[in-house]
XYZ file of C-alpha atoms in Angstrom:
564
model
C 139.226 283.108 233.464
C 141.712 281.515 231.109
C 142.441 277.806 231.545
C 146.118 276.873 231.529
C 146.882 273.344 230.388
C 149.068 271.579 232.975
C 152.426 270.202 231.964
C 153.170 266.770 233.393
C 156.735 266.175 232.092
C 156.370 262.427 231.652
C 160.089 261.861 230.997
C 161.200 263.470 234.250
C 158.466 261.656 236.168
C 159.105 258.329 234.449
C 160.996 256.641 237.341
C 158.103 257.194 239.706
C 155.508 256.296 237.073
C 157.304 253.038 236.312
C 157.336 252.056 240.001
C 153.632 252.807 240.465
C 152.790 251.122 237.150
C 154.631 247.966 238.207
C 152.763 248.052 241.518
C 149.442 248.065 239.639
C 150.634 245.246 237.368
C 151.587 243.293 240.488
C 147.965 243.529 241.682
C 146.780 242.099 238.357
C 149.371 239.329 238.513
C 148.123 238.440 241.972
C 144.561 238.259 240.697
C 145.015 236.265 237.494
C 148.194 234.175 237.860
C 148.048 230.637 239.287
C 149.324 230.419 242.848
C 152.302 228.214 241.984
C 153.628 230.828 239.541
C 153.002 233.981 241.561
C 156.238 234.038 243.544
C 158.503 233.923 240.503
C 156.278 236.320 238.583
C 156.070 238.881 241.394
C 159.777 238.784 242.254
C 160.762 239.130 238.568
C 158.283 241.937 237.950
C 159.362 243.904 241.033
C 163.068 243.451 240.362
C 162.824 244.398 236.676
C 160.638 247.384 237.496
C 163.036 248.717 240.122
C 166.087 248.236 237.907
C 164.301 249.993 235.031
C 163.302 252.851 237.340
C 166.900 253.153 238.561
C 168.146 253.349 234.972
C 165.613 256.084 234.280
C 166.787 257.954 237.396
C 170.314 257.953 235.978
C 169.003 259.206 232.655
C 166.909 261.950 234.233
C 169.747 262.989 236.541
C 172.190 263.288 233.612
C 169.762 265.587 231.776
C 168.992 268.063 234.553
C 169.731 271.655 233.611
C 170.833 274.459 235.895
C 168.277 277.019 236.975
C 168.826 280.700 237.729
C 172.308 281.336 239.092
C 173.229 277.639 238.785
C 172.771 276.880 242.474
C 170.018 274.348 241.652
C 169.275 271.859 238.905
C 165.968 270.568 237.599
C 162.412 271.673 236.968
C 158.885 271.711 238.345
C 156.828 268.820 236.958
C 153.251 267.655 237.393
C 151.806 271.160 237.201
C 154.228 272.301 239.910
C 153.316 269.599 242.435
C 156.489 267.531 241.938
C 160.004 269.008 242.039
C 162.497 267.034 239.974
C 165.766 268.598 241.117
C 169.191 267.296 242.084
C 168.386 266.301 245.676
C 165.182 264.536 244.527
C 167.045 262.476 241.941
C 169.789 261.580 244.436
C 167.190 260.438 246.978
C 165.308 258.512 244.276
C 168.461 256.611 243.479
C 169.047 255.719 247.140
C 165.451 254.624 247.644
C 165.512 252.393 244.564
C 168.803 250.772 245.530
C 167.466 250.003 248.999
C 164.195 248.759 247.453
C 166.129 246.329 245.229
C 167.849 245.029 248.367
C 164.423 244.777 249.974
C 163.091 242.634 247.119
C 166.127 240.363 247.453
C 165.413 239.868 251.168
C 161.661 239.460 250.590
C 162.328 236.681 248.069
C 164.292 234.571 250.568
C 162.727 231.092 250.878
C 165.611 228.814 251.839
C 165.650 229.903 255.480
C 162.062 228.773 256.076
C 162.247 225.411 254.275
C 160.913 226.541 250.945
C 158.485 229.260 252.028
C 158.947 232.973 252.646
C 159.088 234.740 255.981
C 155.584 236.078 255.433
C 152.391 234.604 256.872
C 150.709 231.733 255.080
C 147.286 233.338 255.433
C 147.058 236.745 257.048
C 143.307 236.514 257.591
C 143.633 233.356 259.717
C 143.821 233.904 263.455
C 147.130 232.842 265.038
C 147.002 229.310 266.412
C 143.808 228.295 264.611
C 143.235 225.286 262.380
C 143.038 227.579 259.333
C 146.514 228.902 260.004
C 147.935 225.387 260.499
C 146.317 224.197 257.288
C 147.682 227.136 255.310
C 151.173 226.552 256.730
C 150.984 222.837 255.947
C 150.082 223.629 252.332
C 153.130 225.898 252.083
C 151.168 229.030 251.240
C 152.626 232.496 251.535
C 151.637 236.039 250.644
C 153.060 237.255 247.353
C 150.998 240.443 247.680
C 153.973 241.810 249.625
C 155.698 242.753 246.370
C 152.966 245.085 245.048
C 152.731 246.523 248.564
C 156.463 247.181 248.530
C 156.229 248.854 245.117
C 153.400 251.128 246.245
C 155.457 252.067 249.302
C 158.460 252.825 247.082
C 156.288 255.019 244.862
C 155.160 256.996 247.891
C 158.739 257.255 249.119
C 159.835 258.709 245.784
C 157.029 261.285 245.771
C 157.509 262.297 249.413
C 160.860 264.178 249.138
C 159.955 265.552 245.701
C 156.656 267.123 246.741
C 156.255 270.758 245.757
C 153.318 271.501 248.061
C 151.967 270.336 251.384
C 148.953 268.513 249.924
C 151.113 266.363 247.621
C 153.443 265.702 250.562
C 150.524 264.428 252.641
C 149.313 262.157 249.831
C 152.839 260.757 249.478
C 153.022 260.233 253.237
C 149.882 258.106 253.171
C 150.874 256.178 250.039
C 154.177 255.122 251.612
C 152.734 254.473 255.079
C 149.667 252.316 254.404
C 151.545 249.452 252.691
C 154.110 249.455 255.503
C 151.369 249.077 258.121
C 150.239 245.907 256.340
C 153.726 244.524 255.740
C 154.632 244.849 259.415
C 151.801 242.477 260.413
C 152.582 239.636 258.005
C 155.342 237.731 259.833
C 155.076 233.923 259.549
C 156.522 233.322 263.032
C 155.474 235.118 266.228
C 152.360 236.420 264.502
C 150.848 238.029 267.592
C 153.992 240.115 268.076
C 153.905 241.066 264.408
C 150.235 242.039 264.507
C 150.798 244.047 267.659
C 153.611 245.909 265.916
C 151.414 246.651 262.908
C 148.565 247.922 265.109
C 150.877 250.210 267.084
C 152.442 251.544 263.903
C 149.034 252.148 262.326
C 147.463 253.909 265.307
C 150.449 256.158 266.003
C 150.910 256.794 262.290
C 147.286 257.890 262.017
C 147.812 260.377 264.853
C 150.960 261.730 263.205
C 149.108 262.155 259.906
C 146.459 264.147 261.763
C 149.129 266.423 263.208
C 150.562 266.930 259.723
C 147.160 267.888 258.309
C 146.482 270.342 261.121
C 149.908 271.869 260.544
C 149.216 272.191 256.813
C 145.939 273.958 257.592
C 147.712 276.377 259.927
C 150.392 277.175 257.366
C 147.757 277.610 254.661
C 145.946 280.051 256.897
C 149.186 281.973 257.303
C 150.472 281.947 253.714
C 147.279 281.491 251.686
C 148.942 278.771 249.654
C 150.052 275.147 249.937
C 153.030 275.579 247.603
C 156.403 275.564 249.333
C 157.742 278.465 247.271
C 154.740 280.671 248.086
C 155.025 279.722 251.763
C 158.690 280.776 251.680
C 157.768 284.172 250.264
C 155.075 284.647 252.895
C 157.460 283.708 255.683
C 160.059 286.173 254.404
C 157.672 289.080 253.909
C 154.831 288.660 256.431
C 155.670 289.855 259.944
C 152.156 289.228 261.257
C 150.431 286.013 262.322
C 153.645 284.675 263.821
C 151.708 282.482 266.234
C 149.843 280.801 263.375
C 153.117 280.109 261.594
C 154.765 278.738 264.726
C 151.843 276.392 265.369
C 151.937 275.208 261.763
C 155.664 274.538 261.854
C 155.359 272.630 265.123
C 152.482 270.431 263.939
C 154.140 269.680 260.599
C 157.321 268.797 262.442
C 155.463 266.291 264.608
C 154.142 264.474 261.545
C 157.560 264.260 259.879
C 159.571 263.563 263.020
C 157.332 260.560 263.693
C 158.304 259.047 260.348
C 162.038 259.469 260.998
C 161.689 258.065 264.531
C 162.875 261.105 266.482
C 162.279 261.380 270.228
C 159.779 261.853 271.784
C 157.917 260.385 268.758
C 160.043 257.254 268.607
C 158.023 254.864 270.800
C 156.791 252.835 267.821
C 160.304 252.153 266.536
C 161.573 249.327 268.816
C 158.239 247.477 268.860
C 157.732 247.704 265.088
C 161.340 246.835 264.223
C 161.164 243.801 266.540
C 157.713 242.542 265.520
C 157.815 243.090 261.762
C 159.353 240.489 259.433
C 163.073 241.258 259.465
C 163.163 241.786 255.703
C 160.465 244.461 256.108
C 162.394 245.988 259.004
C 165.544 246.222 256.890
C 163.751 247.888 253.978
C 161.714 250.195 256.198
C 164.642 251.251 258.406
C 166.684 252.378 255.409
C 164.274 253.543 252.703
C 161.687 255.221 254.934
C 164.337 257.263 256.696
C 165.764 258.417 253.359
C 162.340 259.511 252.103
C 161.271 261.152 255.369
C 164.515 263.076 255.793
C 164.305 264.220 252.191
C 160.845 265.628 252.862
C 162.000 267.143 256.167
C 164.929 268.876 254.492
C 162.795 270.220 251.641
C 160.088 271.520 253.978
C 162.419 273.283 256.443
C 165.005 274.461 253.934
C 162.636 275.621 251.182
C 159.404 276.654 252.929
C 160.769 277.752 256.333
C 164.435 278.428 255.533
C 164.126 282.181 255.956
C 162.661 281.701 259.453
C 165.246 279.171 260.653
C 165.960 281.138 263.830
C 162.432 280.262 264.962
C 162.532 276.492 264.412
C 166.216 275.765 265.048
C 165.889 275.892 268.878
C 163.158 273.270 268.644
C 165.376 271.094 266.454
C 168.270 271.547 268.877
C 166.164 270.098 271.694
C 164.772 267.262 269.581
C 168.207 266.309 268.205
C 169.761 266.224 271.683
C 166.850 264.265 273.150
C 166.840 261.803 270.241
C 170.561 261.038 270.479
C 170.478 260.560 274.243
C 167.302 258.433 274.266
C 168.514 256.214 271.447
C 171.990 255.668 272.875
C 171.029 255.221 276.521
C 168.052 252.934 275.992
C 169.980 250.741 273.570
C 172.400 249.894 276.369
C 169.747 248.019 278.386
C 168.213 246.043 275.518
C 168.607 242.283 275.267
C 167.034 241.729 271.858
C 169.220 242.289 268.802
C 166.477 243.894 266.714
C 165.543 246.246 269.565
C 169.194 247.211 269.926
C 169.338 248.049 266.242
C 166.024 249.923 266.586
C 167.312 252.217 269.331
C 170.526 252.549 267.321
C 168.323 253.829 264.471
C 166.790 256.375 266.845
C 170.277 257.599 267.792
C 171.220 257.890 264.117
C 168.109 259.990 263.569
C 169.528 262.416 266.119
C 172.852 262.494 264.269
C 171.019 263.258 261.025
C 169.085 266.053 262.744
C 172.447 267.426 263.835
C 173.349 267.697 260.163
C 170.044 269.413 259.425
C 171.023 272.116 261.951
C 174.038 272.966 259.781
C 171.938 275.121 257.459
C 173.866 278.234 256.399
C 173.329 280.849 253.740
C 175.556 280.850 250.667
C 177.514 283.819 251.940
C 178.371 282.055 255.193
C 179.964 279.036 253.486
C 183.699 278.927 252.931
C 185.140 277.683 249.635
C 185.007 273.908 249.473
C 183.051 273.600 252.732
C 180.640 270.693 252.990
C 177.038 271.880 253.020
C 174.414 270.550 255.394
C 172.449 269.028 252.493
C 175.568 267.292 251.199
C 176.400 265.934 254.662
C 172.893 264.601 255.322
C 172.666 262.959 251.891
C 175.989 261.205 252.429
C 174.973 260.089 255.933
C 171.707 258.657 254.643
C 173.638 256.540 252.142
C 176.119 255.218 254.701
C 173.415 254.518 257.270
C 171.168 252.751 254.787
C 173.737 250.272 253.544
C 174.968 249.388 257.048
C 171.425 248.992 258.348
C 170.204 246.734 255.530
C 173.345 244.618 255.842
C 172.958 244.249 259.606
C 169.292 243.230 259.450
C 170.023 240.860 256.565
C 172.485 239.047 258.817
C 169.882 238.893 261.564
C 167.662 236.902 259.181
C 170.284 234.127 258.803
C 171.249 233.760 262.496
C 168.697 231.221 263.674
C 167.864 228.493 266.162
C 165.110 225.869 266.314
C 162.398 228.494 266.832
C 163.452 230.692 263.913
C 165.432 233.928 264.044
C 167.535 234.209 267.201
C 166.454 237.538 268.622
C 167.856 237.241 272.153
C 171.389 238.618 272.446
C 172.535 235.725 274.589
C 171.704 233.328 271.737
C 174.504 234.995 269.774
C 177.144 233.965 272.318
C 180.090 232.321 270.624
C 178.755 232.989 267.124
C 182.174 234.289 266.114
C 183.653 230.853 266.832
C 180.946 228.894 265.029
C 180.571 231.245 262.034
C 183.495 233.675 262.025
C 182.790 235.171 258.589
C 179.145 236.046 259.297
C 179.955 237.372 262.770
C 182.871 239.363 261.352
C 180.707 241.044 258.713
C 178.061 241.847 261.323
C 180.760 243.300 263.568
C 181.942 245.424 260.642
C 178.447 246.877 260.195
C 178.303 247.616 263.930
C 181.676 249.370 263.802
C 180.425 251.502 260.912
C 177.341 252.478 262.913
C 179.637 253.334 265.820
C 181.664 255.642 263.562
C 185.011 253.836 263.725
C 187.626 255.118 261.198
C 187.924 253.372 257.821
C 184.171 252.751 257.780
C 181.479 254.770 256.059
C 179.894 255.693 259.380
C 182.992 257.583 260.471
C 182.956 259.820 257.412
C 179.199 260.343 257.736
C 179.456 261.466 261.353
C 182.435 263.669 260.554
C 180.391 265.398 257.837
C 177.280 266.118 259.907
C 179.300 267.160 262.977
C 181.405 269.515 260.856
C 178.466 271.347 259.293
C 176.657 271.685 262.618
C 179.783 273.049 264.261
C 180.281 275.560 261.450
C 176.688 276.738 261.925
C 177.266 277.379 265.643
C 175.430 274.333 267.004
C 178.435 273.264 269.086
C 176.322 272.237 272.136
C 174.469 269.749 269.927
C 177.779 268.461 268.546
C 179.114 267.910 272.072
C 176.041 265.875 272.944
C 176.432 263.998 269.653
C 180.002 263.069 270.522
C 178.953 261.943 274.002
C 176.106 259.892 272.528
C 178.541 258.308 270.061
C 180.738 257.250 272.963
C 177.731 255.683 274.715
C 176.733 253.947 271.484
C 180.199 252.437 271.149
C 179.530 250.562 274.412
C 176.545 248.530 273.155
C 178.085 247.981 269.725
C 181.272 246.608 271.306
C 179.172 244.648 273.762
C 177.485 242.822 270.898
C 180.862 242.103 269.330
C 182.133 240.803 272.689
C 179.127 238.479 272.982
C 179.840 237.014 269.558
C 183.606 236.592 269.847
C 184.616 236.577 273.487
C 181.730 234.940 275.329
C 180.978 231.231 275.125
C 179.616 228.370 277.138
C 182.685 228.435 279.350
C 182.405 232.212 279.916
C 178.755 233.271 280.284
C 177.697 236.847 279.723
C 176.893 238.741 282.939
C 173.209 237.910 283.538
C 172.735 241.131 285.468
C 173.524 242.985 282.250
C 171.703 240.554 279.961
C 168.616 239.773 282.016
C 164.947 239.926 281.547
C 165.013 243.490 280.328
C 163.046 245.135 277.576
C 162.577 242.897 274.582
C 163.919 239.744 276.234
C 160.651 237.948 276.130
C 160.152 238.223 272.404
C 160.688 234.559 271.700
C 163.758 232.971 270.213
C 165.602 233.316 273.480
C 168.236 230.636 273.853
C 171.138 229.985 276.164
C 171.152 229.316 279.908
C 168.004 229.927 281.912
C 167.655 229.545 285.678
C 164.635 227.548 286.789
C 163.714 227.214 290.463
C 162.184 223.836 291.362
C 161.258 223.018 295.015
C 163.675 225.605 296.368
C 166.620 224.478 294.258
C 167.945 226.144 291.140
C 168.449 224.122 287.974
C 170.388 225.470 284.998
C 168.679 224.693 281.682
C 171.091 224.818 278.778
C 169.546 225.500 275.412
C 171.144 225.503 271.997
C 172.981 228.551 270.762
C 172.102 230.188 267.463
C 173.872 229.261 264.276
C 174.037 230.579 260.731
C 171.608 229.013 258.252
C 172.556 228.858 254.597
C 170.655 231.586 252.774
C 169.791 232.121 249.128
C 172.109 233.810 246.683
C 169.988 236.972 246.781
C 170.421 237.400 250.550
C 174.145 236.600 250.435
C 174.630 239.068 247.577
C 172.761 241.764 249.497
C 174.972 241.314 252.559
C 178.139 241.288 250.435
C 177.122 244.420 248.524
C 176.294 246.322 251.699
C 179.633 245.338 253.258
C 181.603 246.337 250.167
C 179.839 249.709 249.870
C 180.319 250.402 253.593
C 184.036 249.657 253.261
C 184.412 251.639 250.023
C 182.690 254.725 251.409
C 184.925 254.576 254.480
C 188.154 254.258 252.499
C 187.248 256.494 249.540
C 184.260 258.725 250.362
C 185.251 261.398 247.831
C 183.176 260.258 244.818
C 179.903 260.091 246.729
C 180.597 263.388 248.533
C 181.292 265.016 245.188
C 178.123 263.524 243.737
C 176.127 264.861 246.712
C 177.711 268.269 246.163
C 177.046 268.164 242.429
C 173.291 267.753 242.822
C 173.055 271.383 243.876
C 170.490 272.810 246.225
C 166.729 272.531 246.420
C 164.794 274.123 243.573
C 162.668 276.945 244.956
């Protein structure tokens, strides 16, 4: 048997190699650098590494060559395990941009009086003398930056995986650092640790489902490679049950990562309990990576059998949109509202995934499903990071103001901050002249063209429901104050209300009489330049993509299709 030397294509893989290399350097910096110098060293190393990787992504993207009939660009690298094609490079760019924003939010120290939002000593039990001593000394965990870089490396590998085994390895590489990051909040540590434990346990189950699905598909196709699986699906008419089981189990593993119903239960708890900077990064970058992998798996490996899995996706998309929109209405915590909003947006993205059509079915100039989903991921990511970044600066005496009632009258006290937050909410609602409107128009159009009009009708109805809680948050900020309290029947002790940080009026019954305790409302704390720049950039991009979406749509169209 002749041995064939593998070709690794270091140049094409250089963005991912740089990110993972910087992550390893960050571990060494943590081990050998004095504590007082670690923060500056880690932030600088992570930022420089991500910017360098982004520059390499632009270089690699400019040098991609067309393959076959020109429908796809790129090549197979890493002995065929990594696919460096147009969609991969586009997703790499998005992930790196969101990761740079994540580093900016991680580096924030002004909001917590000179320390970061991460725990002083993660190993110390909450409320113990060890924790108090670590907090008094002003310690914080700078290991979060290598963890972030490892997660980014996994996110870059995930949508570029050429086989199921590489995809599973990427899934674990991106997930394990996130499990740790979610449990490192400085304030409300028990809530943060609970979130990390839930995310870890449910994530482990989802990984098991993915592995079982990979085994089923391997038993059907005799190969882990996506191209070989596609050929087996197209030519093998037997073992249909084995294939269906494999598709279903793989879908469970991936739908958990994107937060689709009924696999979404971790989302509100993790988004609420994790440090908000981690939530912002995770909500945007993880969804980009997971949807990239979902698109590659179902378009490349199972594209020829789409009539088998599309009904399942119809049900999941409808359920996800309704669950996210309806449950967001009854939330009283801002981060939980944004979490269920994220679930609803997952349903909208799945609607775009259902727009898969063959080349012969597409009209000239028609937006493809891949193009629509890529554009939606960009618009969603910028609005989400910007919204969570604003949540970090709206604070009261106990820290971040999570309770919605604490935001009453914020528009009067800090009109600029409240106005920018309202703009992000309007974009998520899909109001014209925002990026969210164009994104929803794109995914609804492709789904309608593919015949999924029932899903589109539900998507429109869910959008209308979502407008209610977005406008409700805007009303609380601008039109509700001390002289006009929010309806306590609507903003009561519902889900998420007890997560600390709750301010405003609280009824206390003492000896049969009711006393009204008035607590301070939340205000805007001056943040560092990095956080302010992140919010400003996200707002400008959201506005630009709403007013002039053409360049990004053309870029998404120019990346071509998936390399098979």
